[in-house]
Structures are given as C-alpha cells and as structure tokens.
Amino acid sequence: MSFLSTQIRQHIDSISKNEPYPFFTYDLDGLAEHLQGLTSSVSDAGIKLWYAVKANPLSSIIKTIDKSGFNFDVASSGELKQVLKQGIDPNRVLNTGPAKSKRQINEFINLGVRTFVAESLNQVTWLNEEAAAQEVELDILLRVQLRWPEGEKNSLGGDSLTPFGLGCEQWQALNIADHSQLNFTGLHIFQWGNMLSTEKLADLWSQMVAPLQQLATDLGFELKTLDLGGGLGIPYTEEDKQLHWPELIEALSLIKKNAGVEQLWMELGRYAVGEYGYYANPVVEQKQNYGVDQLIMAGGINHILRPAVTSQDFPALLLRDSNAPSKSFNVHGPLCTALDSLGEHTFASDINENDWLVFNQCGAYGFTESMPYFLCHELAAEYVIENNQTHCIRPAQPAQSYLY
Ligand SMILES: *Cc1c(COP(=O)(O)O)cnc(C)c1O
C-alpha cells in the first residue's frame, strides 16, 4: 500500500515551490470518488450516512460531501453555521454532543434543525420546552452508554465512564409521555474509535441489540432508528488492515435485520475524509544528538496534534526522490516542549533544510484538532485539488492575524 500517489505528490511539489510554510492539501477528486463508493451501496440497504463535521469542517470538504448525498452531524453552533453557510438544508442536520445548553438548543431549533441526539434528562426537558416555545416537533434519539459487568465478555470500553449519553438504568427515569413535542424515534450508541476489523465491529454491534431493544420497550417507544455513530478506522501504518466497505454493509444489514429497525444510521468522520488529506511540512534542519539523527520541522503538533494525544504517528514520506541510503530519524516540530514529536521515521540520509516531508492520512482530525496558537507560529495553509487543479482555500496566517 502506498499512501501518496505520483499525481498527488506532483501537486504537493508544485505548491511547495511557492509556499514557505506548512500546508494541508485535500484531494477533493479522490474524496468524491471514495464517497460515491460509500453511498452507492447503502440506500437499498436502509442505511443512512451522516458526516461527522468535526473530522474536517473546511467549506470545500463539506461541499464535496454534500454532493455525495451524505447528511451532516454537527456538535456545535460553529459547525452548524459552517454547514448552513454551504447551502445545506437544516433538515439534513443532526445534532449530537454532550453539551447542549438551553441557549444552543434555542439557536439550533431557530435555525431549522429538527433532529437531535439527546444525551441527558435535562437535554430532553430543554428540547421539549424549546420545541413547545417555537411550536415545532422534533425527532429525538436517546444516546445510550452501555457497560458490561467486570469480568464478563466486554469490548465496549468496560467500566470507563464518559459524558456521552446515559446508561440504560439512568434513562429509566424518562417519562416519554411528558414530552408532547418530541417524537422518540431511536437510540444512538457510539463508544469506540478507529476500528480496523469488520469482525470486531460486527461483534460489538451485535452485543448492543438486545439491551437497546429492552430499553426502548421499557420506555415504551418503537425503535425505528438505530444510530451506531462512527469509529470506522483507516490505516496509519503500511501494515495496518483496511476495512472493506461491502463487508461492513453486509454486517450492518444483519444488525439492522436483527434489531428490527427501519433505518440504520452511521456517522462517519475519519473513514469519510481521513485518507484524502496531506500535510506538507518544510524541514528546518537535520542534526545529530547523542548518537540519534534528528529532524527539526517547521510545523509540528501545533498543526497536527494527533500524534501527541494518541501516540500514533501520521505516516510520512520525503517529497523529493533520493538515491541516498535511508536511515531512521526522530522527527520533531518547532514547539518548545518535548511533546512536539511527529514520530520515528525512515528517510533518505541526505535529507536537508531544502526538503519537505509529506504526512499522509491527515484529512481527518488535522487542522481543527490541533493547537495552532501555541508559540505563535503561522497557521497552516489549506489547499485543495479539484478537477486536477490546485487552489488555495486558506493562506498561511501569521501570528499577527490572531494575537490581540
Ligand atoms: C466524532 C464522532 C463521530 C465520528 O467519529 P469517527 O471515528 O471519525 O468516525 C461520529 N459521531 C459522533 C457523535 C462523534 O462524536
């Protein structure tokens, strides 16, 4: 498997000739083709796809995803407004997220959103109150956090507590008859990340059907929609496995059948866009230190934080061809903290201050997941490749543009 095609490499190379700072490039052509492959097989199966906007909220990414027929899952006012700004109908927007204040609920309903994942008893109350005030009805999915007793077969995160949703026991306190403006249509569950095995995912999903059906029965509503969230992984090393979409669809269809629901929803972030983004980063220098070869880069976790929070590096390549023998380098960003490591990678030994590295699989959880202000370096630029042409969407911005 190669993470960087010759064609993308050429585009990145030509941008780098005129761009002094680190930049992201998103391959919208590749993305459109990939999404086409995802959406073409799902509608017959009764599976509805949502894009989790937090993975990458860039305007041109959202527009490409819109064209493919995905709907949009947003978790903040900022994400909602960015989606609406691209001309997307609020009827195609779903709101998930643990922090829905009364103010945010008011704003979302006001802007036309009608589908919500409720994550607490307060959220249900506030959604009902606000819907009554604005004289609308809302579709509600309850977010469930499952747990298995210690020692039992358990792959859903066991007894680790998160703020996402409530346990089945906690939801028992809900009286759905008290909420005249709300149609309780389904349940939402999502407690895993970056999974690369269809078998494991199918196993997780099938363990959830019985407790979820039981909860809907207990609360007295018909389970029409089952929303399984995201968590589909992409490879970050050459050796990683890859998910096979037709197999996943097959597994999902089986879950749908067993759960007896009308619709099965998936909210894809990483799996939708992760493989279509590249982060190009100038080498500042190579140096030797205590017998180790180090590379100091212009950009680091200020632009791609993920390695520091997951201990998983983005796969990297030298942009230029070189015949020099390769060796291993510790790659560091520009921040004055040892956390700013981009991993250990093998490159041609003649790599120098005129070179660029390209980090792959950076389409999701890159630009907006990072910490760009720390140490006042430039914000990374963002380019897209569309119809085989490159365009700059966001120029690199100096610290003066955001410091007060
Ligand atoms: C982040 C998130 C997703 C997307 O997760 P991926 O692992 O990127 O697919 C989906 N749903 C919700 C509610 C999320 O918070």
PDB file of C-alpha atoms and ligand atoms in Angstrom, residues 52 54 73 96 143 188 190 230-231 267-270 365, ligand 1:
ATOM      1  CA  ALA A  52     -19.365  13.968  11.451  1.00  0.00           C
ATOM      2  CA  LYS A  54     -15.731  17.643  13.498  1.00  0.00           C
ATOM      3  CA  ASP A  73     -23.840  15.566  12.104  1.00  0.00           C
ATOM      4  CA  THR A  96     -25.129  15.255  18.775  1.00  0.00           C
ATOM      5  CA  ARG A 143     -27.821   8.322  23.423  1.00  0.00           C
ATOM      6  CA  HIS A 188     -27.765   6.210  19.457  1.00  0.00           C
ATOM      7  CA  PHE A 190     -21.017   5.058  19.918  1.00  0.00           C
ATOM      8  CA  GLY A 230     -18.734   6.304  13.802  1.00  0.00           C
ATOM      9  CA  GLY A 231     -15.490   4.670  14.741  1.00  0.00           C
ATOM     10  CA  GLU A 267     -21.920   8.924  11.303  1.00  0.00           C
ATOM     11  CA  LEU A 268     -18.597   8.796   9.509  1.00  0.00           C
ATOM     12  CA  GLY A 269     -15.701  11.116  10.213  1.00  0.00           C
ATOM     13  CA  ARG A 270     -12.297   9.553   9.816  1.00  0.00           C
ATOM     14  CA  TYR A 365      -8.548  15.308  12.870  1.00  0.00           C
TER      15      TYR A 365
HETATM   16  C1  LIG B   1     -16.536  12.037  16.349  1.00  0.00           C
HETATM   17  C2  LIG B   1     -17.878  11.483  16.165  1.00  0.00           C
HETATM   18  C3  LIG B   1     -18.157  10.705  15.031  1.00  0.00           C
HETATM   19  C4  LIG B   1     -17.122  10.350  14.004  1.00  0.00           C
HETATM   20  O1  LIG B   1     -16.183   9.500  14.514  1.00  0.00           O
HETATM   21  P1  LIG B   1     -15.113   8.800  13.555  1.00  0.00           P
HETATM   22  O2  LIG B   1     -14.383   7.907  14.482  1.00  0.00           O
HETATM   23  O3  LIG B   1     -14.269   9.865  12.969  1.00  0.00           O
HETATM   24  O4  LIG B   1     -15.879   8.076  12.522  1.00  0.00           O
HETATM   25  C5  LIG B   1     -19.439  10.231  14.881  1.00  0.00           C
HETATM   26  N1  LIG B   1     -20.411  10.514  15.775  1.00  0.00           N
HETATM   27  C6  LIG B   1     -20.184  11.267  16.870  1.00  0.00           C
HETATM   28  C7  LIG B   1     -21.298  11.546  17.800  1.00  0.00           C
HETATM   29  C8  LIG B   1     -18.916  11.761  17.102  1.00  0.00           C
HETATM   30  O5  LIG B   1     -18.686  12.498  18.191  1.00  0.00           O
END
